[in-house]
Coordinates of C-alpha atoms and ligand atoms in Angstrom, one line a residue:
Chain A
M1376 CA 120.2 94.6 110.9
G1377 CA 120.4 90.7 111.9
A1378 CA 117.5 88.9 113.6
I1379 CA 117.5 88.0 117.7
I1380 CA 115.6 85.1 117.0
E1381 CA 115.4 83.1 113.7
L1382 CA 113.5 79.9 113.0
N1383 CA 115.0 78.1 110.1
N1384 CA 112.6 75.6 108.2
V1385 CA 111.8 74.1 111.2
T1386 CA 109.4 70.8 112.4
Y1387 CA 109.1 69.6 115.4
S1388 CA 106.9 66.7 116.8
Y1389 CA 106.5 65.3 120.3
P1390 CA 107.8 61.9 121.4
L1391 CA 105.1 59.4 120.6
A1392 CA 103.4 62.3 118.8
N1393 CA 101.8 60.8 115.5
E1394 CA 102.0 64.4 114.1
C1395 CA 104.3 67.3 114.0
A1396 CA 103.3 70.4 116.3
I1397 CA 105.2 72.8 114.0
K1398 CA 105.6 71.9 111.0
N1399 CA 108.0 73.8 108.1
V1400 CA 108.6 77.5 110.2
S1401 CA 110.7 80.2 108.9
L1402 CA 110.5 83.3 111.0
K1403 CA 113.1 86.3 111.9
L1404 CA 111.9 88.1 114.5
E1405 CA 114.0 91.5 115.0
E1406 CA 115.0 93.3 118.4
G1407 CA 112.7 95.5 120.5
R1408 CA 109.6 94.6 118.6
F1409 CA 106.2 93.0 119.8
Y1410 CA 105.2 90.1 118.1
G1411 CA 101.2 89.0 118.8
V1412 CA 100.8 85.2 118.3
I1413 CA 97.6 83.9 117.6
G1414 CA 96.0 80.8 116.4
Q1415 CA 93.4 77.9 118.0
N1416 CA 93.8 75.7 120.6
G1417 CA 96.2 73.5 120.0
S1418 CA 97.8 75.6 116.2
G1419 CA 101.3 75.0 118.0
K1420 CA 101.6 78.7 119.8
T1421 CA 102.8 77.0 123.1
T1422 CA 105.2 74.7 121.2
L1423 CA 106.5 77.9 119.4
C1424 CA 107.3 79.5 122.7
S1425 CA 108.8 76.1 123.8
L1426 CA 111.5 76.0 120.9
I1427 CA 112.5 79.8 121.1
R1428 CA 113.6 78.9 124.7
G1429 CA 114.8 75.8 123.9
F1430 CA 112.6 73.9 125.9
A1431 CA 112.0 72.0 123.0
P1432 CA 113.4 69.7 122.5
S1433 CA 115.9 69.8 125.6
F1434 CA 113.5 69.1 128.0
F1435 CA 110.5 67.4 125.9
R1436 CA 112.9 65.6 124.0
G1437 CA 111.0 64.7 120.6
S1438 CA 112.1 65.6 117.0
L1439 CA 113.5 68.6 115.5
T1440 CA 114.7 69.1 111.8
G1441 CA 115.6 72.6 110.9
E1442 CA 116.9 75.2 113.3
V1443 CA 116.4 78.1 115.9
L1444 CA 118.8 80.6 116.6
V1445 CA 118.5 83.0 119.4
C1446 CA 120.7 85.8 119.1
G1447 CA 122.9 84.4 116.2
K1448 CA 123.4 80.8 118.0
P1449 CA 121.0 77.5 117.5
T1450 CA 119.4 76.9 120.6
L1451 CA 121.3 73.7 121.3
D1452 CA 124.3 75.0 121.4
Y1453 CA 123.6 76.8 124.2
K1454 CA 124.5 75.4 128.1
P1455 CA 121.9 74.5 130.3
G1456 CA 120.3 77.3 132.0
E1457 CA 121.5 79.9 129.8
L1458 CA 118.7 80.6 127.6
S1459 CA 116.5 81.4 130.9
L1460 CA 118.9 84.6 131.3
K1461 CA 117.9 85.9 128.0
I1462 CA 114.2 84.7 127.6
G1463 CA 111.8 85.1 130.4
Y1464 CA 108.9 82.7 130.2
V1465 CA 105.2 83.2 131.7
F1466 CA 103.4 79.5 131.6
Q1467 CA 100.1 79.5 130.2
N1468 CA 99.0 78.6 133.2
P1469 CA 99.5 80.5 136.3
F1470 CA 98.6 77.9 138.3
S1471 CA 101.4 76.1 137.7
Q1472 CA 103.9 78.9 137.6
I1473 CA 104.4 78.7 141.7
S1474 CA 107.6 77.6 143.6
G1475 CA 106.1 76.3 145.8
V1476 CA 109.0 77.2 148.0
K1477 CA 107.9 81.0 149.2
D1478 CA 105.7 81.7 152.0
T1479 CA 105.0 85.4 150.6
V1480 CA 104.2 86.7 147.5
F1481 CA 106.7 89.3 147.5
E1482 CA 109.4 86.3 148.1
E1483 CA 108.0 84.7 145.4
V1484 CA 108.3 87.2 143.1
A1485 CA 112.0 88.1 144.5
F1486 CA 113.1 84.1 143.8
G1487 CA 114.4 84.3 140.6
L1488 CA 116.9 87.3 141.5
E1489 CA 117.6 85.4 144.2
N1490 CA 118.5 82.6 142.1
F1491 CA 120.8 85.4 140.3
G1492 CA 122.2 86.6 143.0
V1493 CA 121.5 89.9 142.4
P1494 CA 122.0 91.9 145.6
V1495 CA 119.4 92.7 148.0
D1496 CA 118.8 95.9 148.1
E1497 CA 118.1 95.6 144.6
I1498 CA 115.8 92.7 144.3
E1499 CA 113.7 94.5 147.1
E1500 CA 113.4 97.7 145.1
R1501 CA 112.7 96.2 141.8
V1502 CA 110.2 93.5 143.4
I1503 CA 108.5 96.5 145.0
R1504 CA 107.8 97.8 141.2
A1505 CA 106.7 94.3 139.7
V1506 CA 104.1 94.3 142.3
E1507 CA 103.3 97.8 141.7
L1508 CA 103.5 97.4 137.9
T1509 CA 101.0 94.6 138.2
G1510 CA 98.3 95.8 140.9
I1511 CA 99.2 93.2 143.7
S1512 CA 101.4 95.4 146.0
A1513 CA 98.5 95.1 148.6
L1514 CA 99.2 91.2 148.9
A1515 CA 102.5 91.0 149.2
E1516 CA 102.3 89.7 152.6
K1517 CA 99.7 87.0 151.2
N1518 CA 100.5 83.3 151.1
P1519 CA 100.7 82.6 147.0
Y1520 CA 98.3 79.6 147.6
E1521 CA 96.1 82.6 148.8
L1522 CA 95.1 84.4 145.9
S1523 CA 92.5 84.8 143.2
G1524 CA 93.0 83.1 139.8
G1525 CA 93.4 86.4 138.5
Q1526 CA 96.0 87.8 141.5
Q1527 CA 98.2 84.5 140.8
Q1528 CA 98.7 85.0 137.3
R1529 CA 99.3 88.6 138.2
M1530 CA 102.2 87.0 140.4
A1531 CA 103.1 84.9 137.6
L1532 CA 103.7 88.1 135.2
A1533 CA 105.8 89.7 138.2
S1534 CA 108.0 87.2 138.4
I1535 CA 109.1 87.3 135.3
I1536 CA 109.1 91.1 134.5
V1537 CA 111.2 91.7 137.8
L1538 CA 114.0 90.1 136.0
E1539 CA 114.5 92.2 133.0
P1540 CA 114.8 89.6 130.5
D1541 CA 116.3 90.6 127.1
I1542 CA 113.2 88.4 125.1
M1543 CA 110.0 88.3 127.2
V1544 CA 108.4 85.0 125.9
I1545 CA 104.7 85.4 127.2
D1546 CA 101.6 82.7 127.0
E1547 CA 98.0 84.2 127.5
P1548 CA 99.2 86.1 130.2
T1549 CA 95.4 87.8 130.8
S1550 CA 93.5 84.6 130.6
Q1551 CA 91.9 85.4 134.5
L1552 CA 92.3 89.2 134.1
D1553 CA 89.6 91.3 134.6
P1554 CA 89.2 93.7 131.7
E1555 CA 91.2 96.3 133.3
G1556 CA 93.9 94.0 134.7
T1557 CA 94.1 92.8 131.0
E1558 CA 94.5 96.4 129.2
S1559 CA 97.4 97.3 132.4
V1560 CA 99.4 93.8 131.0
F1561 CA 99.9 95.9 127.6
E1562 CA 100.8 99.1 128.8
I1563 CA 103.1 96.9 131.1
I1564 CA 104.5 95.3 127.8
K1565 CA 104.7 98.4 126.3
G1566 CA 107.0 100.2 128.4
M1567 CA 109.1 96.4 127.8
K1568 CA 109.3 97.6 124.8
D1569 CA 110.4 101.1 125.5
R1570 CA 113.3 99.4 126.8
K1571 CA 114.5 97.7 123.8
K1572 CA 112.6 94.2 124.8
T1573 CA 111.6 92.0 122.7
I1574 CA 108.1 90.9 123.4
I1575 CA 106.7 87.7 121.9
L1576 CA 103.0 86.9 123.0
V1577 CA 100.3 84.2 122.9
E1578 CA 97.1 85.8 123.3
H1579 CA 93.5 84.8 122.1
K1580 CA 92.5 88.3 122.6
V1581 CA 92.9 89.4 118.9
D1582 CA 91.6 93.3 119.7
L1583 CA 94.4 93.8 122.0
I1584 CA 96.9 92.4 119.7
A1585 CA 95.2 94.5 117.3
E1586 CA 95.8 97.5 119.2
H1587 CA 99.4 97.1 120.8
A1588 CA 101.3 94.5 118.4
D1589 CA 103.7 95.2 115.9
E1590 CA 103.4 92.4 113.5
V1591 CA 101.2 89.6 114.0
I1592 CA 102.2 85.7 113.9
V1593 CA 99.1 83.2 112.3
L1594 CA 99.5 79.3 113.2
D1595 CA 97.4 76.6 112.1
K1596 CA 97.9 73.3 112.6
G1597 CA 101.3 74.0 113.3
E1598 CA 102.3 75.9 110.4
V1599 CA 102.4 79.8 110.1
I1600 CA 99.6 81.2 107.6
R1601 CA 100.0 84.4 108.5
F1602 CA 103.2 86.7 109.3
G1603 CA 103.2 90.6 108.9
S1604 CA 101.2 93.5 109.0
K1605 CA 98.5 93.4 111.4
D1606 CA 96.0 96.1 109.4
A1607 CA 95.9 93.6 106.7
I1608 CA 95.7 90.2 108.7
L1609 CA 93.3 91.0 111.3
S1610 CA 91.0 92.7 109.0
D1611 CA 90.4 89.4 106.5
E1612 CA 87.0 87.2 107.3
T1613 CA 89.4 84.3 106.3
L1614 CA 91.0 84.2 109.2
L1615 CA 87.6 83.2 111.1
E1616 CA 88.0 79.6 109.3
C1617 CA 91.1 78.9 110.8
G1618 CA 89.2 79.3 114.1
V1619 CA 90.9 82.6 114.9
Q1620 CA 88.5 85.5 116.0
L1621 CA 89.0 89.0 114.3
P1622 CA 89.0 92.1 116.4
N1623 CA 85.4 93.1 117.3
I1624 CA 86.0 96.1 115.5
A1625 CA 87.0 94.4 112.3
L1626 CA 83.8 92.1 112.9
L1627 CA 81.9 95.4 112.9
G1628 CA 83.5 97.0 109.9
N1629 CA 82.7 93.5 107.8
K1630 CA 79.1 93.6 108.9
L1631 CA 78.9 97.2 108.0
T1632 CA 80.2 96.8 104.8
R1633 CA 77.8 93.8 104.3
S1634 CA 75.1 95.9 105.3
G1635 CA 75.6 98.4 102.5
V1636 CA 77.3 101.2 104.4
P1637 CA 80.8 102.4 102.7
L1638 CA 83.8 102.3 104.9
E1639 CA 86.9 103.5 103.4
R1640 CA 88.4 100.3 104.6
I1641 CA 88.3 97.7 107.9
P1642 CA 89.1 99.2 110.7
I1643 CA 91.2 96.5 113.4
T1644 CA 91.7 98.9 116.4
E1645 CA 88.7 101.3 118.6
Q1646 CA 90.6 104.4 117.3
Q1647 CA 90.7 103.4 113.5
G1648 CA 86.4 102.3 114.2
V1649 CA 86.0 106.0 115.2
E1650 CA 87.8 107.5 112.2
I1651 CA 86.4 105.4 109.7
I1652 CA 82.8 104.7 111.2
G1653 CA 83.1 108.5 112.2
K1654 CA 83.5 109.3 108.3
A1655 CA 81.0 107.2 107.1
L1656 CA 78.9 108.9 109.3
R1657 CA 79.6 112.3 108.5
T1658 CA 79.1 111.4 104.5
R1659 CA 75.8 112.2 102.5
S1660 CA 74.8 109.0 101.5
W1661 CA 73.2 106.7 99.3
C1662 CA 69.4 105.7 100.6
K1663 CA 67.2 106.4 103.6
Chain B
M1021 CA 61.3 81.3 147.3
A1022 CA 64.4 81.9 144.9
F1023 CA 66.0 78.4 143.8
I1024 CA 69.7 80.1 145.4
E1025 CA 69.6 82.7 148.2
L1026 CA 72.6 84.2 149.6
Q1027 CA 70.8 86.2 152.6
N1028 CA 73.5 88.9 154.0
V1029 CA 76.2 86.2 153.5
S1030 CA 79.9 87.0 154.4
F1031 CA 83.1 85.0 154.6
E1032 CA 86.0 85.2 156.2
Y1033 CA 89.1 83.0 155.2
P1034 CA 90.7 80.7 158.0
G1035 CA 93.4 83.5 159.2
G1036 CA 90.7 86.1 159.5
F1037 CA 90.9 87.7 155.6
L1038 CA 87.3 88.9 154.6
A1039 CA 86.7 88.2 151.2
V1040 CA 82.6 88.6 151.0
D1041 CA 81.1 91.0 153.0
D1042 CA 77.4 91.1 153.8
I1043 CA 76.1 90.3 150.3
D1044 CA 72.4 89.4 149.1
I1045 CA 72.0 87.4 145.8
R1046 CA 69.0 85.6 144.5
I1047 CA 68.4 83.4 141.6
E1048 CA 65.5 82.0 140.3
Q1049 CA 65.2 78.6 139.0
G1050 CA 66.0 78.5 135.5
E1051 CA 67.9 81.6 135.8
N1052 CA 70.6 82.3 133.2
V1053 CA 72.9 84.5 135.0
A1054 CA 76.5 85.7 134.4
I1055 CA 78.7 87.2 137.4
A1056 CA 81.5 89.7 137.1
G1057 CA 83.6 91.9 138.6
Q1058 CA 87.6 92.6 139.3
N1059 CA 90.1 90.3 140.1
G1060 CA 90.1 89.6 143.9
A1061 CA 86.3 91.0 144.1
G1062 CA 85.4 87.5 146.0
K1063 CA 83.4 85.8 142.9
T1064 CA 84.8 82.6 143.3
T1065 CA 84.5 82.7 146.9
A1066 CA 81.0 83.6 146.5
V1067 CA 79.6 80.9 144.4
K1068 CA 81.5 78.1 146.5
M1069 CA 79.3 78.9 149.2
C1070 CA 76.5 78.0 146.6
N1071 CA 77.6 74.8 146.4
G1072 CA 79.0 73.9 149.6
L1073 CA 82.4 74.0 149.3
L1074 CA 82.5 76.9 151.3
R1075 CA 80.2 77.8 154.5
P1076 CA 79.5 81.0 154.8
T1077 CA 80.8 82.9 158.3
K1078 CA 77.8 84.9 159.0
G1079 CA 74.2 85.0 157.2
N1080 CA 72.5 82.1 155.2
V1081 CA 72.7 80.3 151.8
I1082 CA 69.3 78.8 151.2
V1083 CA 69.5 76.6 148.0
D1084 CA 66.1 75.0 146.8
G1085 CA 64.4 75.6 149.9
I1086 CA 67.0 74.2 152.1
N1087 CA 69.4 76.0 154.2
S1088 CA 72.9 74.8 153.8
K1089 CA 73.4 74.7 157.5
E1090 CA 71.3 71.5 157.4
R1091 CA 72.9 69.7 154.6
T1092 CA 76.5 68.1 154.2
T1093 CA 78.1 69.1 151.5
A1094 CA 77.9 66.3 149.2
E1095 CA 74.1 66.7 149.6
I1096 CA 74.0 70.6 148.6
S1097 CA 76.9 69.6 145.6
R1098 CA 73.7 66.9 144.5
V1099 CA 71.8 70.1 143.4
V1100 CA 74.3 72.7 142.7
G1101 CA 77.2 71.3 140.7
Y1102 CA 80.4 73.8 140.6
V1103 CA 83.1 73.9 137.8
F1104 CA 86.6 74.7 139.4
Q1105 CA 88.5 78.3 138.3
N1106 CA 91.5 75.9 138.1
P1107 CA 90.6 72.6 136.2
D1108 CA 92.8 70.9 138.4
D1109 CA 91.9 71.5 141.1
Q1110 CA 89.1 69.2 140.2
I1111 CA 90.6 66.5 137.8
F1112 CA 92.0 63.3 140.1
H1113 CA 91.3 60.6 137.3
S1114 CA 93.6 59.4 134.6
T1115 CA 91.0 59.4 132.1
V1116 CA 88.1 61.6 130.5
L1117 CA 85.9 59.0 130.7
S1118 CA 86.4 58.0 134.3
E1119 CA 86.6 61.8 135.7
V1120 CA 83.3 61.8 134.0
E1121 CA 81.9 58.8 135.2
F1122 CA 82.9 59.7 139.0
G1123 CA 79.6 61.8 139.9
P1124 CA 77.2 59.8 138.8
K1125 CA 78.8 56.9 140.6
M1126 CA 79.1 58.5 143.4
M1127 CA 75.0 59.8 143.2
K1128 CA 74.5 55.9 143.0
M1129 CA 72.6 56.9 139.9
P1130 CA 70.8 53.7 138.2
A1131 CA 73.2 52.7 135.7
E1132 CA 71.5 53.0 132.3
K1133 CA 70.4 56.8 133.4
A1134 CA 74.2 57.4 134.4
K1135 CA 75.5 56.1 131.1
A1136 CA 72.8 58.4 129.1
L1137 CA 74.0 61.1 131.4
I1138 CA 77.6 60.5 130.6
D1139 CA 77.1 60.0 126.9
Y1140 CA 75.4 63.1 126.7
A1141 CA 77.9 65.1 129.0
L1142 CA 80.7 63.9 126.8
R1143 CA 78.7 64.8 123.4
A1144 CA 78.0 67.9 124.5
T1145 CA 81.8 69.6 125.0
G1146 CA 83.2 67.7 122.5
M1147 CA 85.2 65.7 124.9
Y1148 CA 83.7 61.8 123.4
E1149 CA 85.9 61.7 121.2
L1150 CA 89.1 62.0 123.9
R1151 CA 87.2 59.8 126.4
D1152 CA 90.7 57.5 127.1
E1153 CA 93.0 60.2 127.0
N1154 CA 94.8 61.4 130.1
P1155 CA 93.3 64.3 130.8
Y1156 CA 96.7 65.8 132.0
N1157 CA 97.7 65.0 128.2
L1158 CA 94.9 67.7 127.0
P1159 CA 95.9 71.5 127.1
L1160 CA 94.2 73.4 129.8
S1161 CA 91.4 75.1 127.6
V1162 CA 90.2 71.2 126.7
R1163 CA 91.0 70.6 130.4
K1164 CA 88.4 73.3 131.2
F1165 CA 85.9 71.0 129.2
V1166 CA 86.7 67.7 130.7
T1167 CA 85.6 69.2 134.2
I1168 CA 82.6 70.9 132.6
A1169 CA 81.2 67.3 131.4
S1170 CA 81.9 66.1 134.7
I1171 CA 79.5 68.5 136.1
I1172 CA 76.8 68.0 133.3
A1173 CA 77.0 64.5 134.1
M1174 CA 75.7 64.8 137.6
D1175 CA 72.3 66.2 136.3
T1176 CA 72.3 69.0 139.1
K1177 CA 69.3 71.6 139.2
A1178 CA 72.0 74.2 139.3
L1179 CA 75.3 74.5 137.7
I1180 CA 77.8 76.8 138.2
F1181 CA 81.2 77.8 135.6
D1182 CA 83.9 79.4 136.9
E1183 CA 85.9 81.3 134.2
P1184 CA 84.7 78.5 131.3
T1185 CA 85.9 81.4 129.2
A1186 CA 89.4 82.0 129.8
G1187 CA 91.8 80.9 127.2
Q1188 CA 89.2 79.6 125.1
D1189 CA 89.6 80.1 121.4
L1190 CA 86.6 81.0 118.7
N1191 CA 85.4 77.3 119.0
G1192 CA 85.7 77.3 122.3
T1193 CA 83.5 80.1 123.1
I1194 CA 81.2 78.8 120.9
R1195 CA 81.1 75.5 122.1
L1196 CA 80.4 76.9 125.9
R1197 CA 77.8 79.2 124.4
N1198 CA 75.8 76.0 123.2
I1199 CA 76.5 74.3 126.3
L1200 CA 74.7 77.4 127.9
G1201 CA 72.0 77.2 125.6
E1202 CA 71.0 73.4 125.8
L1203 CA 71.1 73.5 129.6
R1204 CA 68.9 76.4 129.5
E1205 CA 66.4 74.2 127.2
K1206 CA 66.4 71.4 130.0
G1207 CA 65.4 74.2 132.8
K1208 CA 69.1 74.4 134.7
T1209 CA 69.6 77.0 136.7
L1210 CA 73.0 78.3 135.4
V1211 CA 75.4 80.7 137.0
T1212 CA 78.6 81.1 135.0
I1213 CA 81.4 84.0 135.8
T1214 CA 83.4 85.6 133.3
H1215 CA 85.7 88.3 132.5
D1216 CA 84.6 88.2 128.6
M1217 CA 82.6 91.4 128.0
E1218 CA 81.1 90.3 125.2
F1219 CA 80.2 87.3 125.9
V1220 CA 77.9 88.3 128.9
A1221 CA 76.4 90.5 126.2
D1222 CA 76.1 87.7 124.1
N1223 CA 74.3 85.2 126.2
F1224 CA 73.1 86.6 129.4
S1225 CA 70.3 89.1 130.2
R1226 CA 70.8 89.4 133.9
L1227 CA 74.3 90.1 135.0
I1228 CA 75.3 90.6 138.4
V1229 CA 78.7 93.0 139.3
M1230 CA 81.1 92.1 142.5
A1231 CA 83.7 95.0 143.5
N1232 CA 85.4 94.5 147.1
K1233 CA 84.0 91.8 148.4
K1234 CA 80.4 93.0 147.8
V1235 CA 77.9 93.1 144.6
V1236 CA 77.8 96.5 143.7
A1237 CA 75.1 96.0 140.6
D1238 CA 72.4 93.4 139.7
G1239 CA 70.8 93.7 136.1
S1240 CA 70.3 93.5 132.7
P1241 CA 74.2 93.7 130.6
K1242 CA 71.9 96.6 128.5
E1243 CA 71.8 98.9 131.8
I1244 CA 75.2 97.6 133.5
F1245 CA 77.5 98.2 130.5
W1246 CA 76.2 101.9 130.1
D1247 CA 76.4 102.6 133.9
F1248 CA 80.0 104.4 133.7
P1249 CA 80.5 104.3 137.5
T1250 CA 79.5 100.8 138.1
L1251 CA 81.7 99.9 135.6
L1252 CA 84.6 101.7 136.8
K1253 CA 84.6 100.6 140.3
A1254 CA 84.3 96.5 139.0
K1255 CA 86.8 97.7 136.5
L1256 CA 84.9 96.2 134.0
K1257 CA 84.7 97.7 130.3
Q1258 CA 82.3 98.1 127.8
P1259 CA 82.2 95.5 125.1
Y1260 CA 83.8 97.0 121.9
V1261 CA 80.9 97.5 119.9
S1262 CA 79.8 99.8 122.6
R1263 CA 82.5 101.7 123.5
I1264 CA 82.6 102.9 119.6
C1265 CA 78.9 104.0 119.8
N1266 CA 79.8 105.5 122.6
T1267 CA 82.6 107.0 121.4
L1268 CA 81.0 108.5 118.3
S1269 CA 77.6 109.5 120.4
I1270 CA 75.5 107.2 118.4
G1271 CA 73.1 104.9 120.2
S1272 CA 73.3 104.8 124.2
N1273 CA 72.4 101.1 124.4
V1274 CA 74.2 99.5 121.7
I1275 CA 76.0 96.0 123.5
S1276 CA 75.7 94.0 120.2
M1277 CA 77.1 93.5 116.6
D1278 CA 73.3 94.1 115.2
D1279 CA 72.8 97.0 117.6
A1280 CA 75.9 98.9 116.5
V1281 CA 75.0 98.3 112.9
S1282 CA 71.3 99.8 113.5
A1283 CA 73.1 103.1 115.5
V1284 CA 75.3 103.4 112.4
K1285 CA 72.5 103.6 110.0
D1286 CA 70.4 105.5 111.9
G1287 CA 73.2 107.9 112.4
M1288 CA 73.6 107.9 109.0
A1289 CA 69.9 108.9 107.7
A1290 CA 69.7 111.6 110.7
H1291 CA 72.8 112.7 109.4
D1292 CA 71.0 112.9 105.6
S1293 CA 67.5 114.4 106.7
A1294 CA 69.6 116.9 108.6
Ligands
ATP2413 N1 104.3 67.9 125.9 C1 103.3 67.0 125.2 N2 103.4 66.0 124.5 C2 102.7 65.8 123.8 N3 101.8 66.5 122.4 C3 101.8 68.0 122.6 C4 102.5 68.2 124.1 N4 102.1 69.7 123.9 C5 101.3 69.9 123.2 N5 101.5 68.8 122.6 C6 100.4 68.6 121.3 O1 101.0 69.9 120.0 C7 100.0 70.5 119.7 C8 100.5 71.6 119.7 O2 99.9 72.3 121.1 P1 100.4 73.2 121.6 O3 100.4 73.5 122.9 O4 101.5 74.0 120.9 O5 99.2 74.5 120.9 P2 98.4 75.9 121.7 O6 98.7 76.7 120.0 O7 99.3 76.4 122.5 O8 97.1 76.1 122.4 P3 96.1 76.2 123.7 O9 95.6 77.7 122.7 O10 95.4 75.3 123.9 O11 97.1 76.6 124.4 C9 98.7 69.7 119.9 O12 98.1 69.0 119.0 C10 98.7 69.1 121.1 O13 98.2 68.4 121.5
ATP2414 N1 92.4 80.8 151.0 C1 92.4 82.1 151.2 N2 93.0 82.6 151.8 C2 92.8 83.8 152.4 N3 92.3 84.7 151.3 C3 91.6 84.5 150.4 C4 92.3 82.7 149.9 N4 91.8 82.8 148.8 C5 91.3 83.7 148.4 N5 91.7 84.7 149.2 C6 91.1 86.4 148.9 O1 89.9 86.5 149.0 C7 89.8 87.3 147.7 C8 88.6 87.2 146.9 O2 88.7 85.6 146.5 P1 88.2 85.0 145.3 O3 88.9 84.1 144.6 O4 86.7 85.0 145.4 O5 88.3 86.0 143.8 P2 87.6 86.7 142.9 O6 87.0 87.3 142.5 O7 86.9 84.8 142.0 O8 89.3 87.0 141.6 P3 89.1 86.4 140.5 O9 88.8 87.2 139.4 O10 91.0 86.6 140.4 O11 89.1 84.6 140.2 C9 91.1 87.7 147.6 O12 91.4 88.7 147.7 C10 92.0 86.5 147.8 O13 93.2 87.1 147.9
MG2415 MG1 98.9 77.2 124.6
MG2416 MG1 87.9 83.9 141.0

């Protein structure tokens, strides 16, 4: 099975920038998988998203070496607008995603489908579902500019999931959300994955990446410093040195180990934590 | 009388949407308080009334002993600074420095005092090196620190931060923690809205919870993070370490990493002696 997204030795710098925002990155991402992208502020996460959806360099200009392939074809060879049918993108800043031309939340969420020429009946059905999933049904008639911060972010996500693109690139969709809303976003993503979508999610909340992602990509100063299995990557305290938080359960696991509590391995999710720490609790131990 | 008092306060947006319904909040001088609660609960609306950006449609807001009805918004904003949830609603200068200088200038502070404050604000937020940058060339997470710097520079007695933890990485979160610590030492009254439960557990001794236009709880994080009906109502979660301890039935008021380690050790000791 071929990769749906492939970066071959990609280096990219923005116009006039002294440093490369992405350096020597090679990645193969497979169809239907959920990739969590983490890394400290300024490490290149959003730039990686822009490269995948062709916005770098087509919109930002700048200089690109190496190649980015989507479905086997270099992003540079796609016609303008063609990639945006394949790849849905949720902006990092929910406040800047509002179209500004629609008077209600419902119309705003319908906007993209309208542009794609989807029949009216179908638009309505899909929009109703998207606003339901994101918990904003009750706000459908409100003006997009009269929403709270978290409500705006929910609307931004709804506007993209409604399009059902094959690839979803989602840049920090939960930054303004309450804890329950944050978990529901991950449920929505799980649903998209079940429908064979490929998900690339940038997120600072590593606890939820540990819980839900298939694989993890860690960026630092434009380079991919870790890629692969989340258990190995997210339990390793050296990640902290790159300014990346570990899941709370992994922090606890490491702390317990250091204070003499023997754990069979470092847990990264709540469920692993319950199992592994639970086992230690039931083991007759070493000292009083 | 408390430093900030909301007495039976309601707020209705023009057009008739009731966003805050009859709430009472009292915050003492020098207190450091967190506000959490579901999206759309009315948190931003409530705090905007504390600094005069919005006026209650019912009830009274008393700040530093004076009813907000008797003061202009400009006057109140000299006492209570507000850092917007969306930095782009706040920033309107083309360099970080000019943005941070604006407040002290408006307040007609003596030049020397202004300079010292601006300097302090830039350094405390890590914006000193970036002072000549255009804020719009900085990432959102950094722009947030620009807005925090510009409020710190005004040296108001109270400061309100609306979702400063949003989108911050590990170092940004630590920087916020240090800023709150320093301001507290200066005796400032601090209010922070956040959805980050770990940040609440680690940094505050008082948490006000809002849900559905109302205040539904007001107490210590230790109490509230183990008050399941309230968490459910406000769509909050326990911190992760609390969740683990809850499932394992060890330690019924754990909210920090250290608490959790002790709870596990106590649990093991109990098992050994059983
Ligand atoms: N439009 C732009 N023009 C010039 N430089 C940019 C632009 N966007 C980002 N950069 C720079 O490229 C580097 C990577 O930025 P990027 O936005 O990709 O980081 P990030 O990991 O998404 O950070 P954050 O967590 O803050 O969103 C940073 O040094 C940033 O300042
Ligand atoms: N300008 C406005 N006009 C009408 N209704 C508004 C306006 N601004 C906010 N609202 C509504 O008022 C309610 C409270 O909004 P507020 O911004 O205070 O919520 P919040 O608790 O800060 O939420 P969040 O966590 O999402 O930031 C929401 O339901 C919102 O839709
Ligand atoms: Mg980014
Ligand atoms: Mg708000």
